[in-house]
JSON list of C-alpha atoms in Angstrom, two decimals:
[
{"chain": "A", "resi": 1, "resn": "MET", "atom": "CA", "xyz": [-7.00, 11.65, -6.57]},
{"chain": "A", "resi": 2, "resn": "ILE", "atom": "CA", "xyz": [-7.21, 7.89, -6.99]},
{"chain": "A", "resi": 3, "resn": "GLU", "atom": "CA", "xyz": [-4.51, 5.45, -5.98]},
{"chain": "A", "resi": 4, "resn": "ALA", "atom": "CA", "xyz": [-4.72, 3.14, -9.01]},
{"chain": "A", "resi": 5, "resn": "GLU", "atom": "CA", "xyz": [-3.06, -0.01, -7.73]},
{"chain": "A", "resi": 6, "resn": "LEU", "atom": "CA", "xyz": [-2.81, -3.70, -8.48]},
{"chain": "A", "resi": 7, "resn": "LYS", "atom": "CA", "xyz": [-1.31, -6.25, -6.12]},
{"chain": "A", "resi": 8, "resn": "ALA", "atom": "CA", "xyz": [0.04, -9.67, -7.03]},
{"chain": "A", "resi": 9, "resn": "ARG", "atom": "CA", "xyz": [1.43, -12.63, -5.18]},
{"chain": "A", "resi": 10, "resn": "VAL", "atom": "CA", "xyz": [5.00, -13.17, -6.39]},
{"chain": "A", "resi": 11, "resn": "HIS", "atom": "CA", "xyz": [6.30, -16.69, -6.96]},
{"chain": "A", "resi": 12, "resn": "SER", "atom": "CA", "xyz": [9.89, -15.70, -7.83]},
{"chain": "A", "resi": 13, "resn": "PRO", "atom": "CA", "xyz": [10.73, -12.63, -5.71]},
{"chain": "A", "resi": 14, "resn": "GLU", "atom": "CA", "xyz": [14.43, -12.69, -6.63]},
{"chain": "A", "resi": 15, "resn": "ALA", "atom": "CA", "xyz": [13.65, -12.57, -10.36]},
{"chain": "A", "resi": 16, "resn": "ILE", "atom": "CA", "xyz": [11.22, -9.67, -9.90]},
{"chain": "A", "resi": 17, "resn": "MET", "atom": "CA", "xyz": [13.70, -7.85, -7.66]},
{"chain": "A", "resi": 18, "resn": "GLN", "atom": "CA", "xyz": [16.42, -8.21, -10.31]},
{"chain": "A", "resi": 19, "resn": "GLN", "atom": "CA", "xyz": [14.15, -6.77, -13.01]},
{"chain": "A", "resi": 20, "resn": "LEU", "atom": "CA", "xyz": [13.11, -3.86, -10.78]},
{"chain": "A", "resi": 21, "resn": "ASP", "atom": "CA", "xyz": [16.74, -3.21, -9.82]},
{"chain": "A", "resi": 22, "resn": "GLU", "atom": "CA", "xyz": [17.40, -2.67, -13.55]},
{"chain": "A", "resi": 23, "resn": "ARG", "atom": "CA", "xyz": [14.67, -0.01, -13.70]},
{"chain": "A", "resi": 24, "resn": "ALA", "atom": "CA", "xyz": [15.44, 2.00, -10.56]},
{"chain": "A", "resi": 25, "resn": "GLU", "atom": "CA", "xyz": [17.42, 2.15, -7.35]},
{"chain": "A", "resi": 26, "resn": "ALA", "atom": "CA", "xyz": [15.68, 0.33, -4.50]},
{"chain": "A", "resi": 27, "resn": "ARG", "atom": "CA", "xyz": [14.63, 2.14, -1.33]},
{"chain": "A", "resi": 28, "resn": "VAL", "atom": "CA", "xyz": [14.40, -0.38, 1.52]},
{"chain": "A", "resi": 29, "resn": "GLU", "atom": "CA", "xyz": [11.96, 0.67, 4.22]},
{"chain": "A", "resi": 30, "resn": "VAL", "atom": "CA", "xyz": [9.96, -0.80, 7.08]},
{"chain": "A", "resi": 31, "resn": "TYR", "atom": "CA", "xyz": [6.41, 0.46, 7.56]},
{"chain": "A", "resi": 32, "resn": "GLN", "atom": "CA", "xyz": [4.70, 0.41, 10.94]},
{"chain": "A", "resi": 33, "resn": "GLU", "atom": "CA", "xyz": [1.00, 0.49, 10.07]},
{"chain": "A", "resi": 34, "resn": "ILE", "atom": "CA", "xyz": [-1.72, 1.38, 12.56]},
{"chain": "A", "resi": 35, "resn": "TYR", "atom": "CA", "xyz": [-5.29, 1.40, 11.25]},
{"chain": "A", "resi": 36, "resn": "TYR", "atom": "CA", "xyz": [-7.95, 3.26, 13.21]},
{"chain": "A", "resi": 37, "resn": "ASP", "atom": "CA", "xyz": [-11.72, 2.90, 13.39]},
{"chain": "A", "resi": 38, "resn": "ASP", "atom": "CA", "xyz": [-14.44, 3.91, 15.77]},
{"chain": "A", "resi": 39, "resn": "PRO", "atom": "CA", "xyz": [-15.50, 1.32, 18.38]},
{"chain": "A", "resi": 40, "resn": "ALA", "atom": "CA", "xyz": [-18.46, 0.27, 16.18]},
{"chain": "A", "resi": 41, "resn": "GLY", "atom": "CA", "xyz": [-16.21, -0.41, 13.17]},
{"chain": "A", "resi": 42, "resn": "SER", "atom": "CA", "xyz": [-18.02, 2.18, 11.03]},
{"chain": "A", "resi": 43, "resn": "LEU", "atom": "CA", "xyz": [-15.07, 2.91, 8.74]},
{"chain": "A", "resi": 44, "resn": "GLU", "atom": "CA", "xyz": [-14.56, -0.76, 7.91]},
{"chain": "A", "resi": 45, "resn": "LYS", "atom": "CA", "xyz": [-18.30, -1.18, 7.28]},
{"chain": "A", "resi": 46, "resn": "ARG", "atom": "CA", "xyz": [-18.14, 1.73, 4.80]},
{"chain": "A", "resi": 47, "resn": "ASP", "atom": "CA", "xyz": [-14.99, 0.30, 3.11]},
{"chain": "A", "resi": 48, "resn": "GLN", "atom": "CA", "xyz": [-12.92, 3.26, 4.33]},
{"chain": "A", "resi": 49, "resn": "GLU", "atom": "CA", "xyz": [-9.47, 3.28, 5.94]},
{"chain": "A", "resi": 50, "resn": "LEU", "atom": "CA", "xyz": [-7.79, 5.64, 8.38]},
{"chain": "A", "resi": 51, "resn": "ARG", "atom": "CA", "xyz": [-4.11, 4.92, 8.92]},
{"chain": "A", "resi": 52, "resn": "VAL", "atom": "CA", "xyz": [-0.98, 6.26, 10.54]},
{"chain": "A", "resi": 53, "resn": "ARG", "atom": "CA", "xyz": [2.12, 4.87, 8.80]},
{"chain": "A", "resi": 54, "resn": "THR", "atom": "CA", "xyz": [5.55, 5.40, 10.30]},
{"chain": "A", "resi": 55, "resn": "ILE", "atom": "CA", "xyz": [8.29, 4.67, 7.78]},
{"chain": "A", "resi": 56, "resn": "HIS", "atom": "CA", "xyz": [11.75, 3.64, 8.92]},
{"chain": "A", "resi": 57, "resn": "GLY", "atom": "CA", "xyz": [14.15, 4.20, 6.03]},
{"chain": "A", "resi": 58, "resn": "PRO", "atom": "CA", "xyz": [17.71, 5.08, 5.15]},
{"chain": "A", "resi": 59, "resn": "ASN", "atom": "CA", "xyz": [16.99, 8.78, 5.72]},
{"chain": "A", "resi": 60, "resn": "GLY", "atom": "CA", "xyz": [15.38, 8.36, 9.14]},
{"chain": "A", "resi": 61, "resn": "LEU", "atom": "CA", "xyz": [11.73, 8.33, 10.15]},
{"chain": "A", "resi": 62, "resn": "ARG", "atom": "CA", "xyz": [8.72, 9.91, 8.51]},
{"chain": "A", "resi": 63, "resn": "THR", "atom": "CA", "xyz": [5.04, 9.56, 9.34]},
{"chain": "A", "resi": 64, "resn": "LEU", "atom": "CA", "xyz": [2.02, 9.76, 7.05]},
{"chain": "A", "resi": 65, "resn": "LEU", "atom": "CA", "xyz": [-1.65, 10.17, 7.94]},
{"chain": "A", "resi": 66, "resn": "THR", "atom": "CA", "xyz": [-3.86, 8.57, 5.31]},
{"chain": "A", "resi": 67, "resn": "PHE", "atom": "CA", "xyz": [-7.59, 8.35, 4.65]},
{"chain": "A", "resi": 68, "resn": "LYS", "atom": "CA", "xyz": [-8.81, 6.04, 1.88]},
{"chain": "A", "resi": 69, "resn": "ASP", "atom": "CA", "xyz": [-12.40, 6.38, 0.78]},
{"chain": "A", "resi": 70, "resn": "THR", "atom": "CA", "xyz": [-14.61, 3.63, -0.63]},
{"chain": "A", "resi": 71, "resn": "THR", "atom": "CA", "xyz": [-13.37, 1.47, -3.50]},
{"chain": "A", "resi": 72, "resn": "VAL", "atom": "CA", "xyz": [-13.98, 2.87, -6.99]},
{"chain": "A", "resi": 73, "resn": "ASP", "atom": "CA", "xyz": [-12.80, -0.22, -8.90]},
{"chain": "A", "resi": 74, "resn": "GLU", "atom": "CA", "xyz": [-13.84, -3.55, -7.39]},
{"chain": "A", "resi": 75, "resn": "GLY", "atom": "CA", "xyz": [-11.42, -5.62, -9.48]},
{"chain": "A", "resi": 76, "resn": "SER", "atom": "CA", "xyz": [-8.35, -3.78, -8.24]},
{"chain": "A", "resi": 77, "resn": "GLY", "atom": "CA", "xyz": [-9.55, -2.33, -4.94]},
{"chain": "A", "resi": 78, "resn": "SER", "atom": "CA", "xyz": [-8.38, 1.14, -6.07]},
{"chain": "A", "resi": 79, "resn": "LYS", "atom": "CA", "xyz": [-9.57, 3.93, -3.79]},
{"chain": "A", "resi": 80, "resn": "PRO", "atom": "CA", "xyz": [-9.46, 7.71, -3.52]},
{"chain": "A", "resi": 81, "resn": "ARG", "atom": "CA", "xyz": [-6.55, 8.51, -1.20]},
{"chain": "A", "resi": 82, "resn": "HIS", "atom": "CA", "xyz": [-5.90, 11.59, 0.91]},
{"chain": "A", "resi": 83, "resn": "GLU", "atom": "CA", "xyz": [-2.50, 11.65, 2.58]},
{"chain": "A", "resi": 84, "resn": "THR", "atom": "CA", "xyz": [-0.26, 14.09, 4.37]},
{"chain": "A", "resi": 85, "resn": "ARG", "atom": "CA", "xyz": [3.00, 13.98, 6.23]},
{"chain": "A", "resi": 86, "resn": "VAL", "atom": "CA", "xyz": [2.83, 14.65, 9.97]},
{"chain": "A", "resi": 87, "resn": "GLU", "atom": "CA", "xyz": [5.66, 16.00, 12.05]},
{"chain": "A", "resi": 88, "resn": "ASP", "atom": "CA", "xyz": [4.90, 14.15, 15.28]},
{"chain": "A", "resi": 89, "resn": "SER", "atom": "CA", "xyz": [3.48, 10.64, 15.07]},
{"chain": "A", "resi": 90, "resn": "GLN", "atom": "CA", "xyz": [2.53, 10.55, 18.75]},
{"chain": "A", "resi": 91, "resn": "GLU", "atom": "CA", "xyz": [0.46, 13.70, 18.32]},
{"chain": "A", "resi": 92, "resn": "ALA", "atom": "CA", "xyz": [-1.26, 12.20, 15.25]},
{"chain": "A", "resi": 93, "resn": "HIS", "atom": "CA", "xyz": [-2.22, 9.15, 17.32]},
{"chain": "A", "resi": 94, "resn": "ALA", "atom": "CA", "xyz": [-3.43, 11.40, 20.16]},
{"chain": "A", "resi": 95, "resn": "ILE", "atom": "CA", "xyz": [-5.58, 13.47, 17.78]},
{"chain": "A", "resi": 96, "resn": "LEU", "atom": "CA", "xyz": [-7.23, 10.38, 16.29]},
{"chain": "A", "resi": 97, "resn": "GLN", "atom": "CA", "xyz": [-7.88, 8.91, 19.72]},
{"chain": "A", "resi": 98, "resn": "GLY", "atom": "CA", "xyz": [-9.20, 12.26, 20.94]},
{"chain": "A", "resi": 99, "resn": "LEU", "atom": "CA", "xyz": [-11.70, 12.17, 18.08]},
{"chain": "A", "resi": 100, "resn": "GLY", "atom": "CA", "xyz": [-12.94, 8.78, 19.28]},
{"chain": "A", "resi": 101, "resn": "TYR", "atom": "CA", "xyz": [-10.97, 6.49, 16.99]},
{"chain": "A", "resi": 102, "resn": "VAL", "atom": "CA", "xyz": [-9.21, 3.45, 18.40]},
{"chain": "A", "resi": 103, "resn": "PRO", "atom": "CA", "xyz": [-6.39, 1.33, 16.99]},
{"chain": "A", "resi": 104, "resn": "ALA", "atom": "CA", "xyz": [-8.12, -1.49, 15.11]},
{"chain": "A", "resi": 105, "resn": "MET", "atom": "CA", "xyz": [-5.11, -3.21, 13.52]},
{"chain": "A", "resi": 106, "resn": "ALA", "atom": "CA", "xyz": [-1.35, -2.82, 13.66]},
{"chain": "A", "resi": 107, "resn": "PHE", "atom": "CA", "xyz": [1.32, -4.68, 11.72]},
{"chain": "A", "resi": 108, "resn": "GLU", "atom": "CA", "xyz": [4.67, -4.29, 9.98]},
{"chain": "A", "resi": 109, "resn": "LYS", "atom": "CA", "xyz": [5.43, -4.28, 6.26]},
{"chain": "A", "resi": 110, "resn": "ARG", "atom": "CA", "xyz": [8.97, -4.75, 4.96]},
{"chain": "A", "resi": 111, "resn": "CYS", "atom": "CA", "xyz": [9.20, -2.98, 1.63]},
{"chain": "A", "resi": 112, "resn": "ARG", "atom": "CA", "xyz": [11.60, -2.60, -1.25]},
{"chain": "A", "resi": 113, "resn": "ASN", "atom": "CA", "xyz": [10.34, 0.44, -3.17]},
{"chain": "A", "resi": 114, "resn": "TYR", "atom": "CA", "xyz": [11.13, 1.49, -6.73]},
{"chain": "A", "resi": 115, "resn": "ASP", "atom": "CA", "xyz": [10.11, 4.79, -8.36]},
{"chain": "A", "resi": 116, "resn": "PHE", "atom": "CA", "xyz": [10.29, 4.94, -12.16]},
{"chain": "A", "resi": 117, "resn": "GLU", "atom": "CA", "xyz": [8.52, 6.17, -15.27]},
{"chain": "A", "resi": 118, "resn": "ALA", "atom": "CA", "xyz": [6.62, 3.71, -17.47]},
{"chain": "A", "resi": 119, "resn": "ARG", "atom": "CA", "xyz": [3.95, 4.25, -20.10]},
{"chain": "A", "resi": 120, "resn": "GLY", "atom": "CA", "xyz": [4.08, 7.98, -19.47]},
{"chain": "A", "resi": 121, "resn": "ARG", "atom": "CA", "xyz": [3.29, 7.64, -15.76]},
{"chain": "A", "resi": 122, "resn": "HIS", "atom": "CA", "xyz": [5.15, 7.88, -12.47]},
{"chain": "A", "resi": 123, "resn": "ILE", "atom": "CA", "xyz": [5.08, 4.34, -11.10]},
{"chain": "A", "resi": 124, "resn": "LEU", "atom": "CA", "xyz": [5.77, 3.10, -7.60]},
{"chain": "A", "resi": 125, "resn": "ALA", "atom": "CA", "xyz": [6.56, -0.61, -7.48]},
{"chain": "A", "resi": 126, "resn": "ARG", "atom": "CA", "xyz": [6.81, -2.14, -4.03]},
{"chain": "A", "resi": 127, "resn": "LEU", "atom": "CA", "xyz": [7.94, -5.65, -3.12]},
{"chain": "A", "resi": 128, "resn": "VAL", "atom": "CA", "xyz": [6.32, -6.42, 0.23]},
{"chain": "A", "resi": 129, "resn": "ARG", "atom": "CA", "xyz": [6.79, -8.97, 2.96]},
{"chain": "A", "resi": 130, "resn": "VAL", "atom": "CA", "xyz": [4.54, -8.96, 6.00]},
{"chain": "A", "resi": 131, "resn": "PRO", "atom": "CA", "xyz": [6.11, -11.19, 8.67]},
{"chain": "A", "resi": 132, "resn": "GLU", "atom": "CA", "xyz": [2.72, -12.58, 9.70]},
{"chain": "A", "resi": 133, "resn": "ILE", "atom": "CA", "xyz": [1.76, -13.59, 6.14]},
{"chain": "A", "resi": 134, "resn": "ASP", "atom": "CA", "xyz": [3.34, -16.25, 3.94]},
{"chain": "A", "resi": 135, "resn": "GLY", "atom": "CA", "xyz": [4.74, -15.07, 0.63]},
{"chain": "A", "resi": 136, "resn": "THR", "atom": "CA", "xyz": [5.90, -11.94, -1.13]},
{"chain": "A", "resi": 137, "resn": "PHE", "atom": "CA", "xyz": [3.65, -9.41, -2.81]},
{"chain": "A", "resi": 138, "resn": "LEU", "atom": "CA", "xyz": [4.23, -6.88, -5.57]},
{"chain": "A", "resi": 139, "resn": "GLU", "atom": "CA", "xyz": [2.22, -3.66, -5.61]},
{"chain": "A", "resi": 140, "resn": "ILE", "atom": "CA", "xyz": [2.28, -1.39, -8.62]},
{"chain": "A", "resi": 141, "resn": "GLU", "atom": "CA", "xyz": [0.57, 1.98, -8.22]},
{"chain": "A", "resi": 142, "resn": "THR", "atom": "CA", "xyz": [0.21, 5.42, -9.69]},
{"chain": "A", "resi": 143, "resn": "ILE", "atom": "CA", "xyz": [-1.84, 8.41, -8.56]},
{"chain": "A", "resi": 144, "resn": "VAL", "atom": "CA", "xyz": [-4.39, 9.69, -11.10]},
{"chain": "A", "resi": 145, "resn": "ASP", "atom": "CA", "xyz": [-7.61, 11.63, -11.49]},
{"chain": "A", "resi": 146, "resn": "GLU", "atom": "CA", "xyz": [-10.70, 9.43, -11.11]},
{"chain": "A", "resi": 147, "resn": "ASP", "atom": "CA", "xyz": [-11.55, 9.68, -14.81]},
{"chain": "A", "resi": 148, "resn": "ASP", "atom": "CA", "xyz": [-8.09, 8.25, -15.67]},
{"chain": "A", "resi": 149, "resn": "ALA", "atom": "CA", "xyz": [-8.27, 5.24, -13.30]},
{"chain": "A", "resi": 150, "resn": "THR", "atom": "CA", "xyz": [-9.27, 2.65, -15.93]},
{"chain": "A", "resi": 151, "resn": "SER", "atom": "CA", "xyz": [-6.50, 3.70, -18.31]},
{"chain": "A", "resi": 152, "resn": "ALA", "atom": "CA", "xyz": [-3.98, 3.79, -15.44]},
{"chain": "A", "resi": 153, "resn": "LEU", "atom": "CA", "xyz": [-4.94, 0.26, -14.37]},
{"chain": "A", "resi": 154, "resn": "ASP", "atom": "CA", "xyz": [-4.42, -0.91, -17.97]},
{"chain": "A", "resi": 155, "resn": "ASP", "atom": "CA", "xyz": [-0.95, 0.65, -17.92]},
{"chain": "A", "resi": 156, "resn": "ILE", "atom": "CA", "xyz": [-0.21, -1.04, -14.59]},
{"chain": "A", "resi": 157, "resn": "ARG", "atom": "CA", "xyz": [-1.28, -4.39, -16.07]},
{"chain": "A", "resi": 158, "resn": "GLY", "atom": "CA", "xyz": [1.20, -3.71, -18.89]},
{"chain": "A", "resi": 159, "resn": "VAL", "atom": "CA", "xyz": [4.04, -3.08, -16.42]},
{"chain": "A", "resi": 160, "resn": "LEU", "atom": "CA", "xyz": [3.12, -6.25, -14.54]},
{"chain": "A", "resi": 161, "resn": "ALA", "atom": "CA", "xyz": [3.15, -8.23, -17.81]},
{"chain": "A", "resi": 162, "resn": "GLU", "atom": "CA", "xyz": [6.64, -6.86, -18.58]},
{"chain": "A", "resi": 163, "resn": "LEU", "atom": "CA", "xyz": [7.73, -8.25, -15.20]},
{"chain": "A", "resi": 164, "resn": "GLY", "atom": "CA", "xyz": [6.19, -11.66, -15.96]},
{"chain": "A", "resi": 165, "resn": "ILE", "atom": "CA", "xyz": [3.20, -11.21, -13.66]},
{"chain": "A", "resi": 166, "resn": "GLY", "atom": "CA", "xyz": [-0.06, -12.38, -15.20]},
{"chain": "A", "resi": 167, "resn": "PRO", "atom": "CA", "xyz": [-3.73, -11.85, -14.30]},
{"chain": "A", "resi": 168, "resn": "GLU", "atom": "CA", "xyz": [-3.77, -15.16, -12.44]},
{"chain": "A", "resi": 169, "resn": "ASP", "atom": "CA", "xyz": [-1.25, -13.74, -9.94]},
{"chain": "A", "resi": 170, "resn": "LEU", "atom": "CA", "xyz": [-3.35, -10.68, -9.05]},
{"chain": "A", "resi": 171, "resn": "THR", "atom": "CA", "xyz": [-5.04, -10.60, -5.66]},
{"chain": "A", "resi": 172, "resn": "PRO", "atom": "CA", "xyz": [-7.62, -8.27, -4.14]},
{"chain": "A", "resi": 173, "resn": "GLU", "atom": "CA", "xyz": [-6.58, -9.37, -0.63]},
{"chain": "A", "resi": 174, "resn": "THR", "atom": "CA", "xyz": [-5.64, -6.65, 1.83]},
{"chain": "A", "resi": 175, "resn": "TYR", "atom": "CA", "xyz": [-2.76, -7.00, 4.25]},
{"chain": "A", "resi": 176, "resn": "SER", "atom": "CA", "xyz": [-5.01, -6.04, 7.14]},
{"chain": "A", "resi": 177, "resn": "GLY", "atom": "CA", "xyz": [-7.48, -8.76, 6.13]},
{"chain": "A", "resi": 178, "resn": "LEU", "atom": "CA", "xyz": [-4.75, -11.37, 5.81]},
{"chain": "A", "resi": 179, "resn": "VAL", "atom": "CA", "xyz": [-3.19, -10.39, 9.13]},
{"chain": "A", "resi": 180, "resn": "ALA", "atom": "CA", "xyz": [-6.60, -10.46, 10.84]},
{"chain": "A", "resi": 181, "resn": "ALA", "atom": "CA", "xyz": [-7.19, -13.97, 9.46]},
{"chain": "A", "resi": 182, "resn": "GLN", "atom": "CA", "xyz": [-3.79, -15.11, 10.78]},
{"chain": "A", "resi": 183, "resn": "ARG", "atom": "CA", "xyz": [-4.57, -13.74, 14.24]},
{"chain": "A", "resi": 184, "resn": "ARG", "atom": "CA", "xyz": [-7.90, -15.52, 14.56]}
]
C-alpha cells in the first residue's frame, strides 16, 4: 500500500483548524518519533525509513513500528508504507538495536488529527507542530494501492484547495530533515 500524502506549510493555522473542526472531531496527540538506521546510514541512502512512533493520546499510549520504502512520487514524497502496532515499545527498540540498527534521529510532533471522508476516500488530516521547527504544517493522506496513487494525490489536492491551501504552500520537506538542519 502507498501512503499518498501531501504536506503544506500553513500560514493561518487557526483558520485551517476551524475548517477541519467542522469536518470531524479532533484527536490531539503527541508523537515521540525515533528513526533508526544502520551505522553506515544505508536506509537513508536508499530513501527508506525505519521508525518507532509512540503516540500519547487521550486513550493512553500506543506504539507503531513503521517501514517506508523508497519514494514512488517525487513531487509529493509518497512512499509504500508497512506499519504495525507493537505491544511493548522497549522491546521494539531492543529488537531493532539487536539487528544492528541505531537511533539516527528522535524528535516530538504535536498533532491535531482529523479522520473524515472526502472524494470517496478515507482522509487523515493532521495539523503538526514540531517544537524545533518554526511554523505549522498540514498533512493530508490516504492509503491506496500503488496504481491509485496519482488519482489519490489529485483528490488530496482538491481537499487542500477546499481548505484554502494552494500549490505554492506545498512542501516536500521532511520533519527529520528540518530537525537535522536545526541541530547543525
